[in-house]
């Protein structure tokens, strides 16, 4: 055999750049980077505090390119996806976005994500975990094609009360978009009114090659609107305030959990409203119908002023009943907030007399505090400006 | 709906303190009425549009000491309150340099070293002392002071709490604490720092809002007050209320209304109705009368007892004490609408400290002399000011691309002396204009173009007459 492959492409080692990396590097004072699905992603660019307040007061750009993106097209696309996810996609029209969950046959969450209905037979699924194989299996027997667009489509989250004004200034008209609407505002540029902050905001999706130019355009337009680039840490505070869950933090994607019993169902994660048992069969339906939740993920208002990340939760100060999965000081609600997983019946039938055990390193001495926690039904951040259409300029 | 003429509690004045008290009472289930003489609520925490498109926080202009416990108890964020922190600040010098206070600690160290290397670690020791004093005093902010002569359980418990805190310090620290509470900010800074400019920058917090000079005893403690506030647990952090300071009282007002409280604006208290030594209600200047077993006044103590309460219902020595209570105006305020962001040639491009508090006083001696003028009944010829451009951060304050600047000026007496007579009447247009000129002259030290095209309406100046402050 003499037909040896002469040019073999090798995979890059270490963290790889998104198309926005050059812009982010130029703006980074903190030089603090994290690994997001193999991409280099900013943890902080300036300071967490000022980036956080830019989300709630101005406008922010956050590079969400590392999300996995799959394009599902074909005559059976709706039927195939409707069998995959727990919601009824027949109710999701083209030009709309749906937050979706999909389960394994035990009813445990494989991942959550946003599904963009670009056309009657054209969907894009964005999620944290790689899903090409799972989607290919799910597509078996359907007339659809599943394409991995992860390295072709770049994404930017533009979030904050002046984000609409910034888009207008950039010449991108999105005034008619309602929450979860989606539009191709220019050829090859999709803008959806979605986000992970609970505030007014948009997500922009474009081809890899056009990404840097999009950044520059937004950056120039946003200067009069207080636009700032932000990293993961500020975004994470906002998403906990908004009450959104994060994969591998608030739940373990069932395909990656090594230990038995680590998977969680949508019901256990407090997302039963996202499950439609009336739509017909979907993955995990039978299991979900037959099982009682073993856990309850709840929102907690935590006493005191020390963040409770990782704290154990006790009932009547004695019995350990769960733990905090995400805990942070909320700069807007002015209180400690948390998402916590409690073992049933705690969090559902039993909701009172709950305590968090918080350890504080007070300059070299550990201090253990038991602080009261109360379960909250509403997100910690809610603002009418997030839903107003047309949106306000600030 | 029937107009209740009796309530469980009445609050006179819809300032932030009155509204806070009213919210707590209403949420405890009491039927609460707040009466306010203005057509709007807010007291000194108010934002009004005096120039179309611009919103001014006419009086108070930054927020820090609003206790997070209160924000949480009253759920104020749900009523739209957002406090946004600002970044650092700077003092500009006549020779085109500046001292920048960065919120980034390492950048701050480099900046201190640029002026005086010895002051770098001195700043750490200065901070340690200030923070220790803060940690000592902060728990008392939300407690009632004990009556040391009382044997009631509550007073004894409070006294015990105070003694425990004090005892925890040890003899040397306690002596330090006592010294700190009574010393001047000037002496305190002289004991730590070498650079006159750094001292002048840090001294502002010891005198701002007071009728005291940098070498007046007790001003070190005032500094503490300005380090005690917190925006998100970051001690000493100051912030802007989004939408102006009025956003705070708007949120309090909405909170009160939701809790069933009633706010009546446009009619102030004419007199407190007192019968047999007990307050029974209020008579308003429009003739309305309301009764309640509890009446609280958000007016200052002099107005409350000298103007709106019958003298014969109050003990004579108490009245004399009220009459002697010192309320001395020491400050003036300029609110300036700007056509664009003024240039600060000394500052590097995109300097974050321009979003903070800006000053032009460069030595403690200069600050002390500014105080001397005030003692004589004059405004400071070379005044101290605290200048901010909140529209850089808060997009709601000015039209797109334009800005608003708030300049808090010290010292300016409430009663201006002229020909040996001190009177508020002396604040005529000419006097105000002269003070404004004096302030603008000094602002030019930082931004020379502040007056550019002044005859055109580039700077629309608005006054808050000299706010009285304690």
PDB file of C-alpha atoms in Angstrom, chain B residues 207-381:
ATOM      1  CA  UNK B 207     -15.552  66.209  56.864  1.00  0.00           C
ATOM      2  CA  UNK B 208     -18.133  65.743  54.174  1.00  0.00           C
ATOM      3  CA  UNK B 209     -21.577  66.801  55.245  1.00  0.00           C
ATOM      4  CA  UNK B 210     -20.374  68.226  58.563  1.00  0.00           C
ATOM      5  CA  UNK B 211     -19.745  71.635  60.009  1.00  0.00           C
ATOM      6  CA  UNK B 212     -16.238  70.575  60.992  1.00  0.00           C
ATOM      7  CA  UNK B 213     -12.744  71.076  59.635  1.00  0.00           C
ATOM      8  CA  UNK B 214     -10.104  68.458  58.976  1.00  0.00           C
ATOM      9  CA  UNK B 215      -8.419  69.313  62.302  1.00  0.00           C
ATOM     10  CA  UNK B 216     -11.643  69.408  64.332  1.00  0.00           C
ATOM     11  CA  UNK B 217     -11.851  66.719  67.002  1.00  0.00           C
ATOM     12  CA  UNK B 218     -14.188  63.851  66.142  1.00  0.00           C
ATOM     13  CA  UNK B 219     -13.729  63.961  62.392  1.00  0.00           C
ATOM     14  CA  UNK B 220     -11.795  60.681  62.355  1.00  0.00           C
ATOM     15  CA  UNK B 221     -15.020  59.093  63.528  1.00  0.00           C
ATOM     16  CA  UNK B 222     -16.934  60.742  60.664  1.00  0.00           C
ATOM     17  CA  UNK B 223     -14.572  58.951  58.297  1.00  0.00           C
ATOM     18  CA  UNK B 224     -15.792  55.735  59.848  1.00  0.00           C
ATOM     19  CA  UNK B 225     -19.329  56.613  58.958  1.00  0.00           C
ATOM     20  CA  UNK B 226     -18.393  56.782  55.328  1.00  0.00           C
ATOM     21  CA  UNK B 227     -16.556  53.501  55.427  1.00  0.00           C
ATOM     22  CA  UNK B 228     -19.376  51.807  57.266  1.00  0.00           C
ATOM     23  CA  UNK B 229     -21.821  51.621  54.421  1.00  0.00           C
ATOM     24  CA  UNK B 230     -22.025  48.623  52.243  1.00  0.00           C
ATOM     25  CA  UNK B 231     -23.094  47.887  48.749  1.00  0.00           C
ATOM     26  CA  UNK B 232     -23.030  44.091  48.644  1.00  0.00           C
ATOM     27  CA  UNK B 233     -20.935  43.541  51.648  1.00  0.00           C
ATOM     28  CA  UNK B 234     -18.003  45.453  50.178  1.00  0.00           C
ATOM     29  CA  UNK B 235     -17.341  47.713  53.117  1.00  0.00           C
ATOM     30  CA  UNK B 236     -17.028  51.358  52.202  1.00  0.00           C
ATOM     31  CA  UNK B 237     -18.606  50.884  48.822  1.00  0.00           C
ATOM     32  CA  UNK B 238     -20.810  53.643  47.541  1.00  0.00           C
ATOM     33  CA  UNK B 239     -23.353  53.432  44.813  1.00  0.00           C
ATOM     34  CA  UNK B 240     -25.915  55.222  42.724  1.00  0.00           C
ATOM     35  CA  UNK B 241     -29.560  54.352  43.069  1.00  0.00           C
ATOM     36  CA  UNK B 242     -30.634  53.503  39.529  1.00  0.00           C
ATOM     37  CA  UNK B 243     -32.972  56.268  38.404  1.00  0.00           C
ATOM     38  CA  UNK B 244     -31.610  58.641  41.030  1.00  0.00           C
ATOM     39  CA  UNK B 245     -31.919  58.733  44.796  1.00  0.00           C
ATOM     40  CA  UNK B 246     -35.664  59.142  44.407  1.00  0.00           C
ATOM     41  CA  UNK B 247     -35.753  55.479  43.405  1.00  0.00           C
ATOM     42  CA  UNK B 248     -35.144  54.618  47.064  1.00  0.00           C
ATOM     43  CA  UNK B 249     -38.106  56.568  48.373  1.00  0.00           C
ATOM     44  CA  UNK B 250     -40.253  55.488  45.408  1.00  0.00           C
ATOM     45  CA  UNK B 251     -39.568  51.856  46.330  1.00  0.00           C
ATOM     46  CA  UNK B 252     -40.319  52.608  49.981  1.00  0.00           C
ATOM     47  CA  UNK B 253     -43.537  54.358  48.968  1.00  0.00           C
ATOM     48  CA  UNK B 254     -44.640  51.409  46.823  1.00  0.00           C
ATOM     49  CA  UNK B 255     -43.730  48.993  49.606  1.00  0.00           C
ATOM     50  CA  UNK B 256     -45.812  51.022  52.046  1.00  0.00           C
ATOM     51  CA  UNK B 257     -48.792  51.210  49.701  1.00  0.00           C
ATOM     52  CA  UNK B 258     -48.677  47.458  49.105  1.00  0.00           C
ATOM     53  CA  UNK B 259     -48.655  46.884  52.845  1.00  0.00           C
ATOM     54  CA  UNK B 260     -51.843  48.925  53.113  1.00  0.00           C
ATOM     55  CA  UNK B 261     -50.294  52.210  54.258  1.00  0.00           C
ATOM     56  CA  UNK B 262     -51.652  55.536  53.078  1.00  0.00           C
ATOM     57  CA  UNK B 263     -49.565  58.466  51.840  1.00  0.00           C
ATOM     58  CA  UNK B 264     -51.152  61.955  51.644  1.00  0.00           C
ATOM     59  CA  UNK B 265     -49.051  64.541  49.890  1.00  0.00           C
ATOM     60  CA  UNK B 266     -49.602  68.248  49.432  1.00  0.00           C
ATOM     61  CA  UNK B 267     -50.463  69.087  53.015  1.00  0.00           C
ATOM     62  CA  UNK B 268     -47.958  69.318  55.838  1.00  0.00           C
ATOM     63  CA  UNK B 269     -48.407  69.179  59.569  1.00  0.00           C
ATOM     64  CA  UNK B 270     -49.610  72.450  60.970  1.00  0.00           C
ATOM     65  CA  UNK B 271     -49.415  71.169  64.544  1.00  0.00           C
ATOM     66  CA  UNK B 272     -49.207  67.985  66.509  1.00  0.00           C
ATOM     67  CA  UNK B 273     -52.349  67.571  68.561  1.00  0.00           C
ATOM     68  CA  UNK B 274     -51.313  67.096  72.157  1.00  0.00           C
ATOM     69  CA  UNK B 275     -53.726  66.435  74.932  1.00  0.00           C
ATOM     70  CA  UNK B 276     -52.831  65.924  78.554  1.00  0.00           C
ATOM     71  CA  UNK B 277     -49.170  65.409  77.743  1.00  0.00           C
ATOM     72  CA  UNK B 278     -49.809  62.785  75.077  1.00  0.00           C
ATOM     73  CA  UNK B 279     -49.757  63.181  71.335  1.00  0.00           C
ATOM     74  CA  UNK B 280     -53.128  62.340  69.838  1.00  0.00           C
ATOM     75  CA  UNK B 281     -52.787  63.150  66.158  1.00  0.00           C
ATOM     76  CA  UNK B 282     -51.936  65.790  63.599  1.00  0.00           C
ATOM     77  CA  UNK B 283     -53.696  68.848  62.223  1.00  0.00           C
ATOM     78  CA  UNK B 284     -52.646  69.590  58.664  1.00  0.00           C
ATOM     79  CA  UNK B 285     -52.250  73.018  57.135  1.00  0.00           C
ATOM     80  CA  UNK B 286     -55.199  72.330  54.821  1.00  0.00           C
ATOM     81  CA  UNK B 287     -57.473  71.828  57.794  1.00  0.00           C
ATOM     82  CA  UNK B 288     -57.574  68.025  57.778  1.00  0.00           C
ATOM     83  CA  UNK B 289     -57.257  66.339  61.124  1.00  0.00           C
ATOM     84  CA  UNK B 290     -56.120  62.777  61.748  1.00  0.00           C
ATOM     85  CA  UNK B 291     -55.892  60.884  64.985  1.00  0.00           C
ATOM     86  CA  UNK B 292     -53.587  58.096  66.072  1.00  0.00           C
ATOM     87  CA  UNK B 293     -52.187  56.841  69.368  1.00  0.00           C
ATOM     88  CA  UNK B 294     -48.685  56.858  67.838  1.00  0.00           C
ATOM     89  CA  UNK B 295     -47.279  59.803  65.906  1.00  0.00           C
ATOM     90  CA  UNK B 296     -43.710  59.905  64.628  1.00  0.00           C
ATOM     91  CA  UNK B 297     -42.028  62.909  63.123  1.00  0.00           C
ATOM     92  CA  UNK B 298     -39.627  62.712  60.193  1.00  0.00           C
ATOM     93  CA  UNK B 299     -39.024  66.454  60.527  1.00  0.00           C
ATOM     94  CA  UNK B 300     -35.917  67.643  62.276  1.00  0.00           C
ATOM     95  CA  UNK B 301     -36.136  68.067  66.018  1.00  0.00           C
ATOM     96  CA  UNK B 302     -36.296  71.863  65.885  1.00  0.00           C
ATOM     97  CA  UNK B 303     -39.172  71.991  63.445  1.00  0.00           C
ATOM     98  CA  UNK B 304     -40.978  69.211  65.255  1.00  0.00           C
ATOM     99  CA  UNK B 305     -40.909  70.756  68.711  1.00  0.00           C
ATOM    100  CA  UNK B 306     -40.410  74.467  68.136  1.00  0.00           C
ATOM    101  CA  UNK B 307     -42.716  75.112  65.210  1.00  0.00           C
ATOM    102  CA  UNK B 308     -45.360  72.413  65.296  1.00  0.00           C
ATOM    103  CA  UNK B 309     -45.852  71.543  68.947  1.00  0.00           C
ATOM    104  CA  UNK B 310     -47.470  73.763  71.541  1.00  0.00           C
ATOM    105  CA  UNK B 311     -44.733  75.053  73.860  1.00  0.00           C
ATOM    106  CA  UNK B 312     -46.872  74.702  76.943  1.00  0.00           C
ATOM    107  CA  UNK B 313     -47.071  70.950  76.422  1.00  0.00           C
ATOM    108  CA  UNK B 314     -43.301  70.491  76.669  1.00  0.00           C
ATOM    109  CA  UNK B 315     -40.914  70.757  79.635  1.00  0.00           C
ATOM    110  CA  UNK B 316     -38.905  73.948  79.592  1.00  0.00           C
ATOM    111  CA  UNK B 317     -35.463  72.368  79.884  1.00  0.00           C
ATOM    112  CA  UNK B 318     -36.271  69.971  77.061  1.00  0.00           C
ATOM    113  CA  UNK B 319     -37.274  72.924  74.882  1.00  0.00           C
ATOM    114  CA  UNK B 320     -34.064  74.741  75.730  1.00  0.00           C
ATOM    115  CA  UNK B 321     -32.128  71.633  74.753  1.00  0.00           C
ATOM    116  CA  UNK B 322     -33.930  71.554  71.420  1.00  0.00           C
ATOM    117  CA  UNK B 323     -33.254  75.239  70.872  1.00  0.00           C
ATOM    118  CA  UNK B 324     -29.567  74.694  71.516  1.00  0.00           C
ATOM    119  CA  UNK B 325     -29.384  71.677  69.199  1.00  0.00           C
ATOM    120  CA  UNK B 326     -26.925  72.587  66.479  1.00  0.00           C
ATOM    121  CA  UNK B 327     -28.126  72.420  62.909  1.00  0.00           C
ATOM    122  CA  UNK B 328     -25.630  74.256  60.795  1.00  0.00           C
ATOM    123  CA  UNK B 329     -25.709  74.295  57.036  1.00  0.00           C
ATOM    124  CA  UNK B 330     -22.269  73.690  55.618  1.00  0.00           C
ATOM    125  CA  UNK B 331     -22.839  72.637  52.057  1.00  0.00           C
ATOM    126  CA  UNK B 332     -24.189  73.704  48.698  1.00  0.00           C
ATOM    127  CA  UNK B 333     -24.993  71.660  45.645  1.00  0.00           C
ATOM    128  CA  UNK B 334     -24.570  72.322  41.947  1.00  0.00           C
ATOM    129  CA  UNK B 335     -26.439  70.109  39.532  1.00  0.00           C
ATOM    130  CA  UNK B 336     -25.081  70.588  36.044  1.00  0.00           C
ATOM    131  CA  UNK B 337     -26.564  69.346  32.784  1.00  0.00           C
ATOM    132  CA  UNK B 338     -23.770  68.682  30.289  1.00  0.00           C
ATOM    133  CA  UNK B 339     -23.939  68.513  26.506  1.00  0.00           C
ATOM    134  CA  UNK B 340     -21.254  65.861  26.472  1.00  0.00           C
ATOM    135  CA  UNK B 341     -18.678  64.154  28.612  1.00  0.00           C
ATOM    136  CA  UNK B 342     -16.204  66.822  29.745  1.00  0.00           C
ATOM    137  CA  UNK B 343     -12.526  66.161  29.144  1.00  0.00           C
ATOM    138  CA  UNK B 344     -10.152  65.440  31.977  1.00  0.00           C
ATOM    139  CA  UNK B 345      -6.781  65.922  30.263  1.00  0.00           C
ATOM    140  CA  UNK B 346      -4.790  64.582  33.231  1.00  0.00           C
ATOM    141  CA  UNK B 347      -6.587  61.233  33.250  1.00  0.00           C
ATOM    142  CA  UNK B 348      -5.504  58.321  31.081  1.00  0.00           C
ATOM    143  CA  UNK B 349      -7.972  57.334  28.400  1.00  0.00           C
ATOM    144  CA  UNK B 350     -10.893  55.281  29.633  1.00  0.00           C
ATOM    145  CA  UNK B 351      -9.860  55.814  33.260  1.00  0.00           C
ATOM    146  CA  UNK B 352     -12.343  53.994  35.490  1.00  0.00           C
ATOM    147  CA  UNK B 353     -11.848  56.502  38.313  1.00  0.00           C
ATOM    148  CA  UNK B 354     -13.707  59.158  36.301  1.00  0.00           C
ATOM    149  CA  UNK B 355     -16.808  57.131  37.130  1.00  0.00           C
ATOM    150  CA  UNK B 356     -16.142  57.770  40.806  1.00  0.00           C
ATOM    151  CA  UNK B 357     -15.974  60.811  43.099  1.00  0.00           C
ATOM    152  CA  UNK B 358     -13.711  63.615  41.881  1.00  0.00           C
ATOM    153  CA  UNK B 359     -12.019  66.316  43.916  1.00  0.00           C
ATOM    154  CA  UNK B 360      -9.575  69.192  43.564  1.00  0.00           C
ATOM    155  CA  UNK B 361      -8.399  69.807  47.149  1.00  0.00           C
ATOM    156  CA  UNK B 362      -4.746  68.941  47.422  1.00  0.00           C
ATOM    157  CA  UNK B 363      -3.715  69.444  51.046  1.00  0.00           C
ATOM    158  CA  UNK B 364      -5.082  69.340  54.572  1.00  0.00           C
ATOM    159  CA  UNK B 365      -4.058  72.991  55.048  1.00  0.00           C
ATOM    160  CA  UNK B 366      -6.186  74.001  52.079  1.00  0.00           C
ATOM    161  CA  UNK B 367      -9.144  72.092  53.514  1.00  0.00           C
ATOM    162  CA  UNK B 368      -8.699  73.667  56.939  1.00  0.00           C
ATOM    163  CA  UNK B 369      -8.644  77.143  55.400  1.00  0.00           C
ATOM    164  CA  UNK B 370     -11.867  76.366  53.548  1.00  0.00           C
ATOM    165  CA  UNK B 371     -13.376  75.633  56.950  1.00  0.00           C
ATOM    166  CA  UNK B 372     -12.041  78.914  58.370  1.00  0.00           C
ATOM    167  CA  UNK B 373     -14.045  80.894  55.782  1.00  0.00           C
ATOM    168  CA  UNK B 374     -17.197  79.108  56.821  1.00  0.00           C
ATOM    169  CA  UNK B 375     -16.625  79.833  60.509  1.00  0.00           C
ATOM    170  CA  UNK B 376     -16.574  83.503  59.530  1.00  0.00           C
ATOM    171  CA  UNK B 377     -19.977  83.127  57.912  1.00  0.00           C
ATOM    172  CA  UNK B 378     -18.586  83.044  54.366  1.00  0.00           C
ATOM    173  CA  UNK B 379     -18.500  80.356  51.746  1.00  0.00           C
ATOM    174  CA  UNK B 380     -15.073  78.858  51.152  1.00  0.00           C
ATOM    175  CA  UNK B 381     -13.101  80.871  48.636  1.00  0.00           C
TER     176      UNK B 381
END
